[in-house]
Coordinates of C-alpha atoms and ligand atoms in Angstrom, one line a residue:
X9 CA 1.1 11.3 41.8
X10 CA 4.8 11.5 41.9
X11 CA 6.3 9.6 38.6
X12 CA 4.8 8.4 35.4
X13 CA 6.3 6.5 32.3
X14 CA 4.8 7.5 28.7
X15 CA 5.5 4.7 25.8
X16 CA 4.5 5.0 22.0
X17 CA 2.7 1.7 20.9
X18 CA 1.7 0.4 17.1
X19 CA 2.5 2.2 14.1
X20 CA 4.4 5.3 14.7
X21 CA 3.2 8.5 13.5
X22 CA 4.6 12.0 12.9
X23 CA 3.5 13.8 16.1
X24 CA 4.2 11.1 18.3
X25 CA 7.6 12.8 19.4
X26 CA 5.7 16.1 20.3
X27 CA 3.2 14.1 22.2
X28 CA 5.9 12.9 24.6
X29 CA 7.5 16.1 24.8
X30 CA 4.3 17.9 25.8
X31 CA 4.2 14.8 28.5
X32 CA 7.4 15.3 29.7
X33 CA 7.5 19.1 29.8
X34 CA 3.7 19.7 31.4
X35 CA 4.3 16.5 33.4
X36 CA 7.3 18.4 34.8
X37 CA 5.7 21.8 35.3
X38 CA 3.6 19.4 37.8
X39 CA 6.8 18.8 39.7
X40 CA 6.3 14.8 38.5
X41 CA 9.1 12.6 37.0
X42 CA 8.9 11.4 33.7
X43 CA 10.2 7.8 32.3
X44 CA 10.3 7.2 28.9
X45 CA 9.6 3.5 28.2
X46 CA 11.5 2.3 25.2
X47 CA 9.8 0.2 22.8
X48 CA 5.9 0.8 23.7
X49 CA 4.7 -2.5 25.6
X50 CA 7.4 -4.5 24.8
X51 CA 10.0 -2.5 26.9
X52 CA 7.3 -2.3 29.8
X53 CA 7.6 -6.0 30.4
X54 CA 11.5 -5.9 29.4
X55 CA 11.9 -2.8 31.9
X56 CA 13.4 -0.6 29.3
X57 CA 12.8 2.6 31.3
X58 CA 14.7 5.9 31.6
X59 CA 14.2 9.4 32.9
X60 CA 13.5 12.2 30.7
X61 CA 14.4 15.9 31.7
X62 CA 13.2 18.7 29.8
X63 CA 16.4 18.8 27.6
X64 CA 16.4 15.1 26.8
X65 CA 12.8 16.1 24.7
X66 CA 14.4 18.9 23.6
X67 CA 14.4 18.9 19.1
X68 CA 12.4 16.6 18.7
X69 CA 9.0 18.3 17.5
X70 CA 10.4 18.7 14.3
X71 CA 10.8 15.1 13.7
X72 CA 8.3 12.1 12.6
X73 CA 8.6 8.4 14.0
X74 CA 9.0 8.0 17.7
X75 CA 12.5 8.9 20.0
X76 CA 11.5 6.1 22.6
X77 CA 10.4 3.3 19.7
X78 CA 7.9 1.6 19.2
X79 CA 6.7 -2.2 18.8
X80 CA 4.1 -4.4 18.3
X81 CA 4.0 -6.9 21.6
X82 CA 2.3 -10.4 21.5
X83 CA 2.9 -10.8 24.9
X84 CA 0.6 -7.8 26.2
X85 CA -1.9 -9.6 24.7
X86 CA -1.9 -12.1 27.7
X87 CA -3.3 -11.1 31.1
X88 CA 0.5 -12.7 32.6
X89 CA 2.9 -10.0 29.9
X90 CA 0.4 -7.4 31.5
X91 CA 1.1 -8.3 35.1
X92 CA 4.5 -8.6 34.6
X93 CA 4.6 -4.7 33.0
X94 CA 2.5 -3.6 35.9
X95 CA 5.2 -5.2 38.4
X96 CA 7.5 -3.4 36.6
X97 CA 6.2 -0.2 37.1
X98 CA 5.1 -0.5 40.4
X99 CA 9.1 -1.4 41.3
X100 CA 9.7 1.9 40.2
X101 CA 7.2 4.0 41.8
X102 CA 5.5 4.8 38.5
X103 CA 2.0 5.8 39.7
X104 CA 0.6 6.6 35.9
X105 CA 1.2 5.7 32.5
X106 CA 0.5 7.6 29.0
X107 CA -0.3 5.6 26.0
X108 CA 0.5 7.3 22.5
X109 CA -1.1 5.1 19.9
X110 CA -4.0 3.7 18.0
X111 CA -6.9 1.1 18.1
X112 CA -4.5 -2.1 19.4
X113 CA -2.5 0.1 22.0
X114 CA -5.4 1.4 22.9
X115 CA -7.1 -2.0 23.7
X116 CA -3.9 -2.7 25.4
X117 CA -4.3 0.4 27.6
X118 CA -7.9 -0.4 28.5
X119 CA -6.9 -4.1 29.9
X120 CA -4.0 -2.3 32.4
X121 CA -6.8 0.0 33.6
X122 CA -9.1 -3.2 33.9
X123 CA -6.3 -4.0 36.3
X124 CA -6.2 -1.0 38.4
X125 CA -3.3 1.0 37.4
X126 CA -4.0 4.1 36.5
X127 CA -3.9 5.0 32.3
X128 CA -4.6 8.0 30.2
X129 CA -4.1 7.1 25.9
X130 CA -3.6 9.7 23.5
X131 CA -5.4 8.9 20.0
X132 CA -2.2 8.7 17.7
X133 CA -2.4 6.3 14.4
X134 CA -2.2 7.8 10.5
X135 CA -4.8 5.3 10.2
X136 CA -8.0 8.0 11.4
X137 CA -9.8 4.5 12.8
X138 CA -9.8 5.6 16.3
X139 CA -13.2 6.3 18.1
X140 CA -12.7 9.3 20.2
X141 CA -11.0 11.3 18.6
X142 CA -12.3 13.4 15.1
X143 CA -8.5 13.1 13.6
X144 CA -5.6 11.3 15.4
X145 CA -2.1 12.7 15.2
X146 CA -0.1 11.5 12.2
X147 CA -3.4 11.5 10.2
X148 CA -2.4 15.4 8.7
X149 CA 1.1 15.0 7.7
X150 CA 0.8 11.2 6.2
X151 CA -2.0 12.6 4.1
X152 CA 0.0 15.7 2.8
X153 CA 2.6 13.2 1.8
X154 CA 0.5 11.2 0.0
X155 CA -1.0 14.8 -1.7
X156 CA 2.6 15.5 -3.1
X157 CA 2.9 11.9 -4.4
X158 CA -0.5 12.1 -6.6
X159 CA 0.7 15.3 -7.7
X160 CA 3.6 13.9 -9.2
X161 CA 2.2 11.3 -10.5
X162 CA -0.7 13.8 -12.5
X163 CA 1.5 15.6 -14.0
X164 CA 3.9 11.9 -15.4
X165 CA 0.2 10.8 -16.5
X166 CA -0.9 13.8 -18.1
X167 CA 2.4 13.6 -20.1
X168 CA 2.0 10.2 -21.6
X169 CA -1.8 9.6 -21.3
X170 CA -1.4 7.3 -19.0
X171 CA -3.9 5.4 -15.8
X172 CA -2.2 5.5 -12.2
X173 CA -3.4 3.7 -9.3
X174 CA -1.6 5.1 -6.2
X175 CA -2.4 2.7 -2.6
X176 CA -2.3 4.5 0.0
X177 CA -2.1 3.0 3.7
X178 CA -4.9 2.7 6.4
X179 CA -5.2 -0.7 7.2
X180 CA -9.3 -1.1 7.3
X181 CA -10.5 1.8 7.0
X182 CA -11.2 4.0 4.2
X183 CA -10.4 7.8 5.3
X184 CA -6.5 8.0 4.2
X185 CA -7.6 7.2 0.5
X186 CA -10.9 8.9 0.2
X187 CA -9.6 12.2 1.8
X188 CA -6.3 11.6 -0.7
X189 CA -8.4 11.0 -3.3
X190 CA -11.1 14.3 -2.7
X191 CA -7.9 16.8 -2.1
X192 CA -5.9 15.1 -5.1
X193 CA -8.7 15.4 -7.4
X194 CA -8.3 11.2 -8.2
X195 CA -10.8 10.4 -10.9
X196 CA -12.3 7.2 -9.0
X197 CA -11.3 6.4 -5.4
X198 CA -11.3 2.7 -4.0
X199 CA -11.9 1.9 -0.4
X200 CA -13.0 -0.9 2.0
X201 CA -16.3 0.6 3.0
X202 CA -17.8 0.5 -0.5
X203 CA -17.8 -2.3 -2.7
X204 CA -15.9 -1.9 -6.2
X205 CA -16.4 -3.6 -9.1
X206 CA -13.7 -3.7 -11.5
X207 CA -15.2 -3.6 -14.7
X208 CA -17.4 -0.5 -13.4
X209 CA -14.3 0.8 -12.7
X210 CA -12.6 0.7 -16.2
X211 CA -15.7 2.2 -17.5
X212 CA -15.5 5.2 -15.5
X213 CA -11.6 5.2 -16.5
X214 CA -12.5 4.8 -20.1
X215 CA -15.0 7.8 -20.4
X216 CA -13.1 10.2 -18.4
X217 CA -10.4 9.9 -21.0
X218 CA -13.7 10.1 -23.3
X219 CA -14.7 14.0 -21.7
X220 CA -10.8 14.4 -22.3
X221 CA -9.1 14.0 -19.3
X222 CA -5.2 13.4 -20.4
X223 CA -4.9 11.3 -17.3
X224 CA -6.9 8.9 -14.8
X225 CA -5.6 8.6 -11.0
X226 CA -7.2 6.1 -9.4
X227 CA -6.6 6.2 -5.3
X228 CA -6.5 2.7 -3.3
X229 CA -6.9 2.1 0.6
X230 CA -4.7 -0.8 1.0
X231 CA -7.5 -2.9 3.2
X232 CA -10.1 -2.9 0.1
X233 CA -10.8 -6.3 -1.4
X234 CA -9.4 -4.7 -4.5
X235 CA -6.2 -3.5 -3.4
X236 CA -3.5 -2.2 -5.7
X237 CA -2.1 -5.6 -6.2
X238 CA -5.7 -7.3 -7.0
X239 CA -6.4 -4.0 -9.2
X240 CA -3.2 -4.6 -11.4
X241 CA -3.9 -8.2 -11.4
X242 CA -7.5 -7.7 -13.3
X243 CA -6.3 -5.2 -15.1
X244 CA -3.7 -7.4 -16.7
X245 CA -5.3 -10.4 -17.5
X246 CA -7.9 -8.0 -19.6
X247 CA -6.0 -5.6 -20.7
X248 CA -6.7 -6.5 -24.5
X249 CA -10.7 -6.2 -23.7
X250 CA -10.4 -3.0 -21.3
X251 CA -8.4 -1.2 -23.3
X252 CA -5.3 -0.3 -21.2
X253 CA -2.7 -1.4 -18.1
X254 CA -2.5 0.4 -14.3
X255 CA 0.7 1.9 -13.7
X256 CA 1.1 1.2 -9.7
X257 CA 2.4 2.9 -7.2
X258 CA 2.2 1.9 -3.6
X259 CA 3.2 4.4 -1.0
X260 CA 3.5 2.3 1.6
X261 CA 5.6 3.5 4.5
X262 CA 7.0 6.5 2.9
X263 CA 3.4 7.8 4.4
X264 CA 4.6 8.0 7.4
X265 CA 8.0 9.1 7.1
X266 CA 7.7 13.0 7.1
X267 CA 8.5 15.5 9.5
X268 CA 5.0 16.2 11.3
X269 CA 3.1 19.3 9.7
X270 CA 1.9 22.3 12.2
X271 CA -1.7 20.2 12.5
X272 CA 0.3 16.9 13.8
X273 CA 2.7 19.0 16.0
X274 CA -0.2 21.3 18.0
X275 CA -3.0 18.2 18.2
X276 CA 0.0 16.7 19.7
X277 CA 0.7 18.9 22.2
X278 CA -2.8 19.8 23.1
X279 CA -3.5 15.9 23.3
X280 CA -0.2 15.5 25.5
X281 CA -0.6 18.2 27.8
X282 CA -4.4 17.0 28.5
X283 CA -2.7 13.4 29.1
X284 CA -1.0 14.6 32.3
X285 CA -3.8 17.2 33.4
X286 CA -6.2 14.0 33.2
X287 CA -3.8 12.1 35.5
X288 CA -3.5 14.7 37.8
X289 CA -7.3 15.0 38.0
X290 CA -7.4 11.4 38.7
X291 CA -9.6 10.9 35.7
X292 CA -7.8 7.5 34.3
X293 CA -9.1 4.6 32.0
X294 CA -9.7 6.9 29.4
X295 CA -8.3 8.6 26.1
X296 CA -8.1 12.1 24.9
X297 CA -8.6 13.2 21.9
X298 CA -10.2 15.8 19.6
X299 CA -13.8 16.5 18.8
X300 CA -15.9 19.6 17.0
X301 CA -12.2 21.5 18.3
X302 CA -12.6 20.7 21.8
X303 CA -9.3 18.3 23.7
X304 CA -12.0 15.6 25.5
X305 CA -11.6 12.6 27.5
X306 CA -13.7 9.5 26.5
X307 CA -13.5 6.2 29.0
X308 CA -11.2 3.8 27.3
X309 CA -14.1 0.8 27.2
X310 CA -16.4 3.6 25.0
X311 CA -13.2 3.8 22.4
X312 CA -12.4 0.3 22.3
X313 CA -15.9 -1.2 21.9
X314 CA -17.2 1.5 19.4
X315 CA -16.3 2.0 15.8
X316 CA -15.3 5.0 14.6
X317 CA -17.9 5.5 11.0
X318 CA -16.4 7.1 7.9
X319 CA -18.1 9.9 6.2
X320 CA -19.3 7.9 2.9
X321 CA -21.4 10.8 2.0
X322 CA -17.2 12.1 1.0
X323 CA -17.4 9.7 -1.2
X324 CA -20.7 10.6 -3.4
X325 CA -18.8 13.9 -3.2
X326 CA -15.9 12.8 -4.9
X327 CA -17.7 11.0 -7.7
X328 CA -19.0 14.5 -8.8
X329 CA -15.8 16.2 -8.6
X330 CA -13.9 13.4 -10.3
X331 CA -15.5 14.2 -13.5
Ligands
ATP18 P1 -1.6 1.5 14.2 O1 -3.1 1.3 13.9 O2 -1.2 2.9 14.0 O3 -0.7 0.5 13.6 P2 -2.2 0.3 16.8 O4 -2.0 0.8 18.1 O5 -3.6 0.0 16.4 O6 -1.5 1.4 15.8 P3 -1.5 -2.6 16.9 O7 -0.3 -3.3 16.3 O8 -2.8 -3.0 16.6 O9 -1.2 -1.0 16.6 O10 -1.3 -2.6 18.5 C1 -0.1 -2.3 19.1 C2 0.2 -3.2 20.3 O11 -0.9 -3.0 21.3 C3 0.2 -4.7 20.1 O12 1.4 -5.1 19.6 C4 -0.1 -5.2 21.4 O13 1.1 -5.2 22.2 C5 -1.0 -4.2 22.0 N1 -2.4 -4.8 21.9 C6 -3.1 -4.8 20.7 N2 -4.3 -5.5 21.0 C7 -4.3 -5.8 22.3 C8 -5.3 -6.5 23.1 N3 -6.4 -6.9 22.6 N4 -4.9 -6.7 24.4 C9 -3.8 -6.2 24.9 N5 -2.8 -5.6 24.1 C10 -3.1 -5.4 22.8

């Protein structure tokens, strides 16, 4: 192996810039060259390419988002956009590629090793959705920012007596918002792998303010059929019968804003410097990530045909707490 390109793909994440760092810097060490591809899969077909040295990653692991961009790409989706970034790699002697991202870029990954070119992925999404890896980079330092948010929030509700519903991100899965919810100490968390009933949900409300609670924080994954905008809906139209209005907050992308925490910044650089030892092994088509502590490669077709099952047991546990 002589030259690789890493890209960032979906969602960005804090830790994504100390993944490519690690990349660049171990890739290196290996006596390799390194090209940063601008724009995840979008720049691989436009051939946005450009060498990195070890200064060009230098302070960066301080900061969240991505320093080669990212994008979502229809036309990856389609064997000919794949050929066409393959070509493009090939022209330039690239001999391996790194894929920082989650479930999609992941899938996207697996189809160019389905195509021979060798591909290692590193598990990056604040979304925690990704099979293969325990906790994905980004996943630390979004929820820590959604922590500080729900702890403003208590202490605004406390004051006035008032119900908050704060929606957190994760597009379908559950783990942002039941983990925000356990370490925020929400009195009744809301997410896509459990069902929620509404009225239920005012009741529980309604008699933690009846054990004297001065406040109710209610935390909502964005994919659940009762999201915050469907919550503050009901809640409206039957205010008069419930008893009381939502206050909403959605966090949105704020959540993924931050500078990465020391978590994001280390699973980071283990996951990136495991990327380029993986390539160097010639063990491609798969995706590094971490499990029971331990950096470990799983084949790419294992992560994208398996689902990666949340904890609901978390959730039983949060009921109890709650009170
Ligand atoms: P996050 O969950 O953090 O947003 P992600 O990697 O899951 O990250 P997606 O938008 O799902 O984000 O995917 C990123 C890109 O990966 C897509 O824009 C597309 O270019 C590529 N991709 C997704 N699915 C496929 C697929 N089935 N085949 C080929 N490429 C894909």
């Amino acid at each position: 192996m002589k030259r690789i390109g890493v890209l960032t793909s979906g969602g960005d994440a804090p830790g994504m810039n100390a993944a490519i760092r690690a990349v660049v810097r171990t890739g290196l060490e290996k006596g390799w060259q390194v090209y940063g591809i601008q724009q995840g899969y979008a720049g691989l077909g436009d051939d946005l390419m450009i060498d990195l040295t070890a200064r060009d990653v230098g302070g960066i692991i301080q900061r969240g988002g991505t320093m080669l961009g990212s994008a979502r790409c229809a036309a990856f989706r389609t064997e000919e956009g794949r050929k066409q970034a393959i070509t493009n790699l090939v022209k330039r002697d690239i001999d391996g590629l790194v894929v920082i991202g989650g479930n999609g870029s992941q899938t996207g990954a697996y189809e160019v090793s389905k195509l021979g070119f060798p591909v290692v992925g590193i598990a990056s999404t604040i979304d925690n959705d990704l099979y293969g890896s325990e906790i994905t980079i980004g996943v630390d330092t979004a929820l820590n920012i959604a922590l500080e948010a729900i702890d403003r929030l208590k202490t605004t509700a406390s004051s006035h007596h008032r119900a908050f519903l704060v929606e957190v991100m994760g597009r379908d899965c559950g783990y942002l918002a039941l983990i925000a919810g356990i370490t925020g100490g929400a009195e009744a968390i809301v997410i896509p792998e459990i069902e929620t009933d509404p009225e239920q949900l005012a009741v529980e409300l309604r008699s933690a303010y009846n054990r004297g609670k001065a406040h109710a924080i209610i935390v909502v994954a964005e994919g659940a059929r009762y999201n915050a905008g469907r919550l503050t809906d009901y809640f409206k139209t039957h205010s008069q019968r419930l008893g009381f209005e939502l206050r909403t907050t959605q966090l949105g992308h704020v959540q993924r804003g931050g500078a990465p925490g020391a978590f994001d910044r280390l699973l980071a650089t283990r996951l990136g410097a495991a990327a380029t030892e993986q390539l160097s092994k010639g063990n491609t088509g798969v995706l590094v990530g971490l499990q029971k502590g331990f950096i470990i490669a799983t084949p790419l077709e294992e992560v994208v045909t398996s689902k990666k099952l949340l904890d609901t047991s978390l959730f039983d546990l949060a009921r109890v707490l709650g009170k």
